PDB file of C-alpha atoms in Angstrom:
ATOM      1  CA  MET A   1     -67.252  -7.267   8.161  1.00 66.00           C
ATOM      2  CA  LYS A   2     -69.980  -7.278   5.529  1.00 67.00           C
ATOM      3  CA  LEU A   3     -70.464 -10.722   4.023  1.00 75.00           C
ATOM      4  CA  GLU A   4     -72.942  -9.700   1.358  1.00 73.00           C
ATOM      5  CA  ARG A   5     -72.474 -10.618  -2.263  1.00 72.00           C
ATOM      6  CA  HIS A   6     -71.249  -8.095  -4.763  1.00 71.00           C
ATOM      7  CA  THR A   7     -70.203  -7.919  -8.378  1.00 73.00           C
ATOM      8  CA  PRO A   8     -66.517  -7.006  -8.600  1.00 70.00           C
ATOM      9  CA  GLY A   9     -66.546  -6.358 -12.336  1.00 65.00           C
ATOM     10  CA  ARG A  10     -63.889  -7.654 -14.673  1.00 71.00           C
ATOM     11  CA  VAL A  11     -60.613  -8.888 -13.268  1.00 73.00           C
ATOM     12  CA  SER A  12     -58.079  -6.166 -14.034  1.00 82.00           C
ATOM     13  CA  LEU A  13     -54.922  -6.740 -16.043  1.00 88.00           C
ATOM     14  CA  GLY A  14     -52.922  -5.942 -12.906  1.00 89.00           C
ATOM     15  CA  ILE A  15     -54.629  -8.732 -10.959  1.00 89.00           C
ATOM     16  CA  LYS A  16     -54.154 -11.134 -13.877  1.00 91.00           C
ATOM     17  CA  LEU A  17     -50.436 -10.360 -13.977  1.00 96.00           C
ATOM     18  CA  LYS A  18     -50.177 -10.672 -10.195  1.00 95.00           C
ATOM     19  CA  ARG A  19     -51.850 -14.079 -10.442  1.00 95.00           C
ATOM     20  CA  VAL A  20     -49.384 -15.212 -13.124  1.00 97.00           C
ATOM     21  CA  VAL A  21     -46.462 -14.254 -10.906  1.00 97.00           C
ATOM     22  CA  TRP A  22     -48.125 -15.895  -7.877  1.00 98.00           C
ATOM     23  CA  ASN A  23     -48.839 -19.118  -9.793  1.00 97.00           C
ATOM     24  CA  LEU A  24     -45.226 -19.344 -10.950  1.00 98.00           C
ATOM     25  CA  THR A  25     -43.957 -18.591  -7.450  1.00 98.00           C
ATOM     26  CA  SER A  26     -46.341 -21.135  -5.962  1.00 97.00           C
ATOM     27  CA  ALA A  27     -45.298 -23.837  -8.422  1.00 97.00           C
ATOM     28  CA  LEU A  28     -41.563 -23.230  -8.023  1.00 97.00           C
ATOM     29  CA  LEU A  29     -41.093 -21.960  -4.471  1.00 97.00           C
ATOM     30  CA  PHE A  30     -44.181 -22.868  -2.410  1.00 98.00           C
ATOM     31  CA  ARG A  31     -45.559 -26.291  -3.351  1.00 97.00           C
ATOM     32  CA  PRO A  32     -42.214 -28.170  -3.590  1.00 97.00           C
ATOM     33  CA  PHE A  33     -41.308 -27.297   0.025  1.00 97.00           C
ATOM     34  CA  ILE A  34     -43.463 -29.912   1.728  1.00 94.00           C
ATOM     35  CA  THR A  35     -41.956 -30.552   5.142  1.00 92.00           C
ATOM     36  CA  PRO A  36     -42.842 -28.660   8.336  1.00 93.00           C
ATOM     37  CA  VAL A  37     -39.287 -27.290   8.301  1.00 96.00           C
ATOM     38  CA  PHE A  38     -40.415 -24.946   5.487  1.00 97.00           C
ATOM     39  CA  ARG A  39     -43.648 -23.753   7.170  1.00 97.00           C
ATOM     40  CA  LYS A  40     -42.289 -20.243   7.791  1.00 98.00           C
ATOM     41  CA  TRP A  41     -40.871 -20.106   4.252  1.00 98.00           C
ATOM     42  CA  ARG A  42     -44.366 -20.719   2.855  1.00 98.00           C
ATOM     43  CA  LEU A  43     -45.814 -18.074   5.191  1.00 98.00           C
ATOM     44  CA  LEU A  44     -43.137 -15.617   4.051  1.00 98.00           C
ATOM     45  CA  LEU A  45     -44.087 -16.177   0.408  1.00 98.00           C
ATOM     46  CA  LEU A  46     -47.759 -15.620   1.212  1.00 98.00           C
ATOM     47  CA  ARG A  47     -46.852 -12.432   3.091  1.00 98.00           C
ATOM     48  CA  MET A  48     -44.742 -11.231   0.151  1.00 98.00           C
ATOM     49  CA  PHE A  49     -47.908 -11.473  -1.964  1.00 98.00           C
ATOM     50  CA  GLY A  50     -50.008  -9.486   0.524  1.00 98.00           C
ATOM     51  CA  ALA A  51     -51.441 -12.114   2.870  1.00 98.00           C
ATOM     52  CA  GLU A  52     -51.852 -11.091   6.496  1.00 98.00           C
ATOM     53  CA  VAL A  53     -50.575 -14.228   8.182  1.00 98.00           C
ATOM     54  CA  GLU A  54     -49.415 -14.759  11.763  1.00 98.00           C
ATOM     55  CA  TRP A  55     -46.071 -16.561  12.043  1.00 98.00           C
ATOM     56  CA  ASP A  56     -47.570 -19.432  14.072  1.00 98.00           C
ATOM     57  CA  ALA A  57     -50.200 -20.188  11.410  1.00 98.00           C
ATOM     58  CA  ASN A  58     -49.810 -23.224   9.164  1.00 98.00           C
ATOM     59  CA  VAL A  59     -50.449 -23.574   5.449  1.00 98.00           C
ATOM     60  CA  TYR A  60     -49.555 -26.931   3.958  1.00 98.00           C
ATOM     61  CA  ALA A  61     -47.519 -26.949   0.745  1.00 98.00           C
ATOM     62  CA  SER A  62     -50.319 -28.689  -1.167  1.00 98.00           C
ATOM     63  CA  VAL A  63     -52.818 -25.866  -0.471  1.00 98.00           C
ATOM     64  CA  LYS A  64     -53.970 -23.939  -3.550  1.00 98.00           C
ATOM     65  CA  VAL A  65     -54.490 -20.244  -2.824  1.00 98.00           C
ATOM     66  CA  TRP A  66     -56.038 -18.210  -5.646  1.00 97.00           C
ATOM     67  CA  ALA A  67     -55.051 -14.764  -4.301  1.00 97.00           C
ATOM     68  CA  PRO A  68     -52.754 -14.491  -1.268  1.00 98.00           C
ATOM     69  CA  TRP A  69     -53.577 -10.771  -1.016  1.00 98.00           C
ATOM     70  CA  MET A  70     -57.143 -11.814  -0.092  1.00 97.00           C
ATOM     71  CA  LEU A  71     -56.087 -14.119   2.783  1.00 98.00           C
ATOM     72  CA  ARG A  72     -55.985 -13.399   6.536  1.00 98.00           C
ATOM     73  CA  LEU A  73     -54.787 -16.078   8.992  1.00 98.00           C
ATOM     74  CA  GLY A  74     -54.764 -15.590  12.757  1.00 98.00           C
ATOM     75  CA  HIS A  75     -52.627 -17.278  15.398  1.00 98.00           C
ATOM     76  CA  ARG A  76     -52.462 -21.069  14.979  1.00 98.00           C
ATOM     77  CA  ALA A  77     -54.930 -20.961  12.057  1.00 98.00           C
ATOM     78  CA  CYS A  78     -54.428 -23.828   9.625  1.00 98.00           C
ATOM     79  CA  LEU A  79     -55.171 -24.620   5.985  1.00 98.00           C
ATOM     80  CA  GLY A  80     -54.694 -28.392   5.814  1.00 98.00           C
ATOM     81  CA  PRO A  81     -53.406 -30.639   3.038  1.00 98.00           C
ATOM     82  CA  GLU A  82     -54.955 -30.229  -0.422  1.00 98.00           C
ATOM     83  CA  VAL A  83     -57.293 -27.401   0.644  1.00 98.00           C
ATOM     84  CA  ILE A  84     -58.483 -25.222  -2.222  1.00 98.00           C
ATOM     85  CA  CYS A  85     -58.843 -21.598  -1.197  1.00 98.00           C
ATOM     86  CA  TYR A  86     -60.614 -19.997  -4.165  1.00 98.00           C
ATOM     87  CA  ASN A  87     -60.475 -16.531  -2.677  1.00 97.00           C
ATOM     88  CA  GLN A  88     -61.484 -13.974  -5.249  1.00 94.00           C
ATOM     89  CA  ASP A  89     -62.867 -12.240  -2.169  1.00 96.00           C
ATOM     90  CA  LEU A  90     -61.479 -12.135   1.348  1.00 97.00           C
ATOM     91  CA  VAL A  91     -60.986 -15.368   3.328  1.00 98.00           C
ATOM     92  CA  VAL A  92     -60.396 -14.899   7.050  1.00 98.00           C
ATOM     93  CA  LEU A  93     -59.410 -17.611   9.514  1.00 98.00           C
ATOM     94  CA  GLU A  94     -59.326 -16.168  12.997  1.00 98.00           C
ATOM     95  CA  ASP A  95     -57.118 -17.586  15.763  1.00 98.00           C
ATOM     96  CA  ASP A  96     -57.215 -21.400  16.057  1.00 98.00           C
ATOM     97  CA  ALA A  97     -59.532 -21.867  13.049  1.00 98.00           C
ATOM     98  CA  ILE A  98     -58.786 -25.075  11.131  1.00 98.00           C
ATOM     99  CA  VAL A  99     -59.678 -26.172   7.615  1.00 98.00           C
ATOM    100  CA  SER A 100     -59.097 -29.911   7.239  1.00 98.00           C
ATOM    101  CA  GLN A 101     -57.748 -31.751   4.228  1.00 98.00           C
ATOM    102  CA  TYR A 102     -59.403 -31.615   0.796  1.00 98.00           C
ATOM    103  CA  SER A 103     -61.864 -28.884   1.802  1.00 98.00           C
ATOM    104  CA  TYR A 104     -62.928 -26.145  -0.601  1.00 98.00           C
ATOM    105  CA  LEU A 105     -63.407 -22.490   0.347  1.00 98.00           C
ATOM    106  CA  CYS A 106     -65.232 -20.760  -2.515  1.00 98.00           C
ATOM    107  CA  THR A 107     -65.768 -16.978  -2.461  1.00 97.00           C
ATOM    108  CA  ALA A 108     -67.029 -16.598  -6.036  1.00 93.00           C
ATOM    109  CA  GLY A 109     -69.818 -17.760  -8.295  1.00 90.00           C
ATOM    110  CA  HIS A 110     -72.138 -16.513 -11.027  1.00 85.00           C
ATOM    111  CA  ASP A 111     -75.466 -14.754 -10.880  1.00 79.00           C
ATOM    112  CA  ILE A 112     -77.809 -17.604 -11.847  1.00 79.00           C
ATOM    113  CA  ASP A 113     -80.839 -15.307 -12.094  1.00 76.00           C
ATOM    114  CA  HIS A 114     -79.850 -14.354 -15.648  1.00 68.00           C
ATOM    115  CA  ALA A 115     -81.320 -16.342 -18.538  1.00 62.00           C
ATOM    116  CA  ASN A 116     -77.909 -17.061 -20.035  1.00 64.00           C
ATOM    117  CA  THR A 117     -75.505 -18.067 -17.259  1.00 57.00           C
ATOM    118  CA  ALA A 118     -72.553 -17.741 -19.645  1.00 58.00           C
ATOM    119  CA  ASP A 119     -73.246 -14.009 -19.735  1.00 57.00           C
ATOM    120  CA  SER A 120     -74.020 -13.693 -16.043  1.00 63.00           C
ATOM    121  CA  GLY A 121     -71.660 -11.634 -13.990  1.00 78.00           C
ATOM    122  CA  LEU A 122     -69.212 -12.903 -11.437  1.00 84.00           C
ATOM    123  CA  ILE A 123     -70.366 -12.402  -7.858  1.00 90.00           C
ATOM    124  CA  THR A 124     -68.184 -12.693  -4.786  1.00 93.00           C
ATOM    125  CA  ALA A 125     -68.524 -12.553  -1.020  1.00 95.00           C
ATOM    126  CA  PRO A 126     -66.023 -13.164   1.789  1.00 97.00           C
ATOM    127  CA  ILE A 127     -65.757 -16.255   3.978  1.00 98.00           C
ATOM    128  CA  VAL A 128     -65.004 -15.841   7.684  1.00 98.00           C
ATOM    129  CA  LEU A 129     -64.099 -18.612  10.112  1.00 98.00           C
ATOM    130  CA  ARG A 130     -64.332 -17.258  13.640  1.00 98.00           C
ATOM    131  CA  ARG A 131     -62.015 -18.195  16.501  1.00 98.00           C
ATOM    132  CA  GLY A 132     -61.717 -21.959  17.008  1.00 98.00           C
ATOM    133  CA  ALA A 133     -63.963 -22.947  14.076  1.00 98.00           C
ATOM    134  CA  TRP A 134     -63.170 -26.339  12.597  1.00 98.00           C
ATOM    135  CA  ILE A 135     -63.982 -27.416   9.041  1.00 98.00           C
ATOM    136  CA  GLY A 136     -63.996 -31.204   8.567  1.00 98.00           C
ATOM    137  CA  SER A 137     -62.399 -33.077   5.704  1.00 98.00           C
ATOM    138  CA  ARG A 138     -63.786 -32.557   2.186  1.00 98.00           C
ATOM    139  CA  ALA A 139     -66.243 -29.862   3.271  1.00 98.00           C
ATOM    140  CA  PHE A 140     -67.427 -27.101   0.938  1.00 98.00           C
ATOM    141  CA  ILE A 141     -67.868 -23.568   2.298  1.00 98.00           C
ATOM    142  CA  GLY A 142     -69.718 -21.218  -0.038  1.00 97.00           C
ATOM    143  CA  MET A 143     -69.367 -17.489  -0.551  1.00 96.00           C
ATOM    144  CA  GLY A 144     -70.666 -15.108   2.067  1.00 96.00           C
ATOM    145  CA  VAL A 145     -70.601 -17.733   4.831  1.00 98.00           C
ATOM    146  CA  GLU A 146     -69.523 -17.060   8.395  1.00 98.00           C
ATOM    147  CA  ILE A 147     -68.650 -20.044  10.568  1.00 98.00           C
ATOM    148  CA  GLY A 148     -69.222 -19.024  14.184  1.00 98.00           C
ATOM    149  CA  GLU A 149     -66.780 -19.251  17.071  1.00 98.00           C
ATOM    150  CA  ASN A 150     -65.897 -22.862  17.970  1.00 98.00           C
ATOM    151  CA  ALA A 151     -68.430 -24.240  15.488  1.00 98.00           C
ATOM    152  CA  VAL A 152     -67.708 -27.529  13.708  1.00 98.00           C
ATOM    153  CA  VAL A 153     -68.574 -28.346  10.098  1.00 98.00           C
ATOM    154  CA  GLY A 154     -68.659 -32.135   9.672  1.00 98.00           C
ATOM    155  CA  ALA A 155     -66.712 -33.995   7.031  1.00 98.00           C
ATOM    156  CA  THR A 156     -68.141 -33.745   3.499  1.00 98.00           C
ATOM    157  CA  ALA A 157     -70.697 -31.099   4.541  1.00 98.00           C
ATOM    158  CA  SER A 158     -71.729 -28.352   2.111  1.00 98.00           C
ATOM    159  CA  VAL A 159     -72.315 -25.021   3.832  1.00 98.00           C
ATOM    160  CA  TYR A 160     -74.266 -22.266   2.076  1.00 97.00           C
ATOM    161  CA  LYS A 161     -75.547 -20.345   5.127  1.00 97.00           C
ATOM    162  CA  ASN A 162     -73.928 -19.016   8.276  1.00 98.00           C
ATOM    163  CA  VAL A 163     -73.201 -21.475  11.089  1.00 98.00           C
ATOM    164  CA  GLU A 164     -73.976 -20.323  14.619  1.00 98.00           C
ATOM    165  CA  PRO A 165     -71.229 -20.326  17.271  1.00 98.00           C
ATOM    166  CA  TRP A 166     -70.747 -23.515  19.307  1.00 98.00           C
ATOM    167  CA  THR A 167     -72.806 -25.685  16.937  1.00 98.00           C
ATOM    168  CA  VAL A 168     -72.056 -28.794  14.908  1.00 98.00           C
ATOM    169  CA  VAL A 169     -73.464 -29.036  11.383  1.00 98.00           C
ATOM    170  CA  GLY A 170     -73.267 -31.715   8.721  1.00 98.00           C
ATOM    171  CA  GLY A 171     -74.795 -32.938   5.481  1.00 97.00           C
ATOM    172  CA  ASN A 172     -75.603 -31.419   2.130  1.00 96.00           C
ATOM    173  CA  PRO A 173     -76.883 -28.835   2.590  1.00 96.00           C
ATOM    174  CA  ALA A 174     -75.439 -28.589   6.103  1.00 97.00           C
ATOM    175  CA  LYS A 175     -77.986 -28.781   8.898  1.00 97.00           C
ATOM    176  CA  PHE A 176     -77.756 -28.309  12.641  1.00 97.00           C
ATOM    177  CA  LEU A 177     -76.772 -31.563  14.392  1.00 96.00           C
ATOM    178  CA  LYS A 178     -76.111 -30.506  17.976  1.00 96.00           C
ATOM    179  CA  LYS A 179     -74.602 -27.896  20.259  1.00 96.00           C
ATOM    180  CA  ARG A 180     -70.863 -28.287  20.778  1.00 94.00           C
ATOM    181  CA  ILE A 181     -69.835 -28.919  24.363  1.00 91.00           C
ATOM    182  CA  ILE A 182     -66.136 -29.311  25.084  1.00 86.00           C
ATOM    183  CA  LYS A 183     -65.414 -31.694  27.934  1.00 87.00           C
ATOM    184  CA  GLU A 184     -62.424 -31.160  30.168  1.00 84.00           C
ATOM    185  CA  ASN A 185     -59.726 -33.882  30.140  1.00 81.00           C
ATOM    186  CA  LYS A 186     -59.402 -35.650  33.484  1.00 73.00           C
TER     187      LYS A 186
END
């Protein structure tokens, strides 16, 4: 998957209308159903709007998804409480990837190299969390970022560059802290 930035152009009327319908559906039929009993109901709604979501994934009712049709969740992937998934481009959580509470996944921004940022074009790039990646609470993941397999992003970290597999990063901007070694339970 190419994670490079691109300019999608104006948001079409069709997408705007789809977003209106999604926002109404989310407000009336997704967000009010807060208990785990309704987990599959929420997944069904996401699927109805084009998300590719495995049935054993979990998306909390308080999650805000900008465009379900740009969301892919693998087996046991999880978007935790109050996560904001601003996915104007594709967001992929592979199997067992977890995004903890209050985190922000942001696939869009503006081209700041223009003199007048109000006139600068929208740019987007996908976000990919590889198998077993874990995003800590209140982390920010920027557009075009790939979090490697079994990597950990510490709480409150801001990630603007790819994170290598089996590493732990933290801070703002996120920096390498250590290699991740999983110890066996005895």
